[in-house]
mmCIF file of C-alpha atoms in Angstrom:
data_model
loop_
_atom_site.group_PDB
_atom_site.id
_atom_site.type_symbol
_atom_site.label_atom_id
_atom_site.label_comp_id
_atom_site.label_asym_id
_atom_site.label_seq_id
_atom_site.Cartn_x
_atom_site.Cartn_y
_atom_site.Cartn_z
ATOM 1 C CA MET A 1 -27.424 -44.299 -51.746
ATOM 2 C CA THR A 2 -28.728 -46.398 -49.379
ATOM 3 C CA ARG A 3 -27.109 -47.953 -47.028
ATOM 4 C CA LYS A 4 -27.846 -51.147 -43.919
ATOM 5 C CA GLU A 5 -26.118 -52.890 -41.992
ATOM 6 C CA ILE A 6 -27.120 -56.000 -41.201
ATOM 7 C CA ILE A 7 -25.985 -60.055 -39.431
ATOM 8 C CA VAL A 8 -25.474 -62.852 -41.987
ATOM 9 C CA SER A 9 -28.731 -65.196 -40.903
ATOM 10 C CA ASP A 10 -29.688 -67.792 -43.330
ATOM 11 C CA ILE A 11 -25.396 -69.096 -45.598
ATOM 12 C CA SER A 12 -24.793 -71.903 -44.985
ATOM 13 C CA GLN A 13 -26.466 -73.657 -47.792
ATOM 14 C CA LYS A 14 -25.842 -71.004 -49.991
ATOM 15 C CA ASN A 15 -23.372 -70.236 -52.676
ATOM 16 C CA MET A 16 -22.214 -67.567 -53.665
ATOM 17 C CA ALA A 17 -22.937 -67.444 -56.990
ATOM 18 C CA GLU A 18 -26.136 -66.845 -55.751
ATOM 19 C CA LEU A 19 -25.613 -63.944 -54.779
ATOM 20 C CA ILE A 20 -23.916 -61.856 -57.767
ATOM 21 C CA HIS A 21 -26.427 -63.149 -59.805
ATOM 22 C CA LEU A 22 -29.151 -61.755 -57.990
ATOM 23 C CA ALA A 23 -26.532 -58.301 -57.823
ATOM 24 C CA CYS A 24 -26.624 -58.630 -61.457
ATOM 25 C CA VAL A 25 -30.703 -57.536 -62.187
ATOM 26 C CA PHE A 26 -29.556 -54.677 -61.165
ATOM 27 C CA GLU A 27 -28.764 -51.679 -62.094
ATOM 28 C CA SER A 28 -26.962 -49.854 -59.663
ATOM 29 C CA ASP A 29 -23.423 -50.454 -57.755
ATOM 30 C CA VAL A 30 -23.952 -53.127 -55.085
ATOM 31 C CA MET A 31 -21.704 -52.970 -52.308
ATOM 32 C CA LEU A 32 -20.066 -55.171 -49.627
ATOM 33 C CA GLU A 33 -18.270 -54.164 -45.536
ATOM 34 C CA SER A 34 -16.987 -55.916 -43.225
ATOM 35 C CA CYS A 35 -13.744 -56.002 -41.266
ATOM 36 C CA GLN A 36 -11.165 -55.948 -43.959
ATOM 37 C CA TYR A 37 -13.464 -56.200 -46.942
ATOM 38 C CA ARG A 38 -14.971 -53.204 -49.507
ATOM 39 C CA ILE A 39 -16.086 -55.646 -52.150
ATOM 40 C CA ASN A 40 -18.563 -55.215 -55.482
ATOM 41 C CA ALA A 41 -20.960 -58.327 -55.498
ATOM 42 C CA LYS A 42 -20.973 -58.162 -58.496
ATOM 43 C CA SER A 43 -17.970 -59.341 -58.553
ATOM 44 C CA LEU A 44 -17.035 -63.186 -58.063
ATOM 45 C CA MET A 45 -13.402 -62.643 -56.968
ATOM 46 C CA GLY A 46 -14.533 -60.473 -54.458
ATOM 47 C CA VAL A 47 -17.716 -62.566 -53.006
ATOM 48 C CA MET A 48 -15.008 -64.845 -53.362
ATOM 49 C CA ALA A 49 -12.557 -63.113 -51.153
ATOM 50 C CA PHE A 50 -15.944 -61.770 -49.243
ATOM 51 C CA HIS A 51 -16.608 -65.217 -47.769
ATOM 52 C CA PRO A 52 -19.537 -64.021 -45.826
ATOM 53 C CA THR A 53 -20.100 -66.921 -42.346
ATOM 54 C CA ASP A 54 -23.394 -66.691 -39.677
ATOM 55 C CA GLY A 55 -23.701 -63.517 -37.220
ATOM 56 C CA MET A 56 -21.194 -61.785 -39.496
ATOM 57 C CA ALA A 57 -22.173 -58.252 -39.869
ATOM 58 C CA VAL A 58 -21.941 -56.522 -43.052
ATOM 59 C CA ASN A 59 -23.270 -53.056 -43.833
ATOM 60 C CA ILE A 60 -25.046 -53.382 -47.405
ATOM 61 C CA THR A 61 -24.192 -50.024 -50.192
ATOM 62 C CA THR A 62 -25.943 -49.676 -53.131
ATOM 63 C CA SER A 63 -25.760 -45.849 -55.304
ATOM 64 C CA GLY A 64 -28.965 -46.273 -58.369
ATOM 65 C CA LYS A 65 -32.254 -45.658 -59.781
ATOM 66 C CA ASP A 66 -33.636 -48.655 -58.087
ATOM 67 C CA GLU A 67 -31.230 -49.157 -55.367
ATOM 68 C CA GLN A 68 -33.646 -49.478 -52.559
ATOM 69 C CA ASP A 69 -34.497 -53.215 -54.566
ATOM 70 C CA ALA A 70 -31.799 -53.600 -54.539
ATOM 71 C CA LEU A 71 -31.048 -54.070 -50.944
ATOM 72 C CA SER A 72 -34.180 -55.308 -50.134
ATOM 73 C CA ALA A 73 -33.126 -57.943 -52.396
ATOM 74 C CA VAL A 74 -29.723 -58.543 -50.666
ATOM 75 C CA GLU A 75 -30.683 -58.403 -46.935
ATOM 76 C CA ASP A 76 -32.707 -60.604 -48.411
ATOM 77 C CA PHE A 77 -29.949 -63.111 -49.643
ATOM 78 C CA PHE A 78 -28.125 -63.508 -45.984
ATOM 79 C CA ILE A 79 -31.801 -63.022 -43.515
ATOM 80 C CA LYS A 80 -33.368 -65.743 -42.657
ATOM 81 C CA ARG A 81 -37.108 -64.449 -42.693
#
């Protein structure tokens, strides 16, 4: 299991369906946590309830055989580089 806290910095123009599609590419479980929410990033209802915004602190937790790749991809989705 890998875990990393990030600060969302580039979400304003992104479609949350892209996040779900990205998470589903990986075999690993991908969980997002912030405040009162802990959701599966592969779940449409979970991502809609999560509603990430710029400046929000988010913990990304991945678990599985491709967890490092999944963590990097989801981090890249949320952070402007």
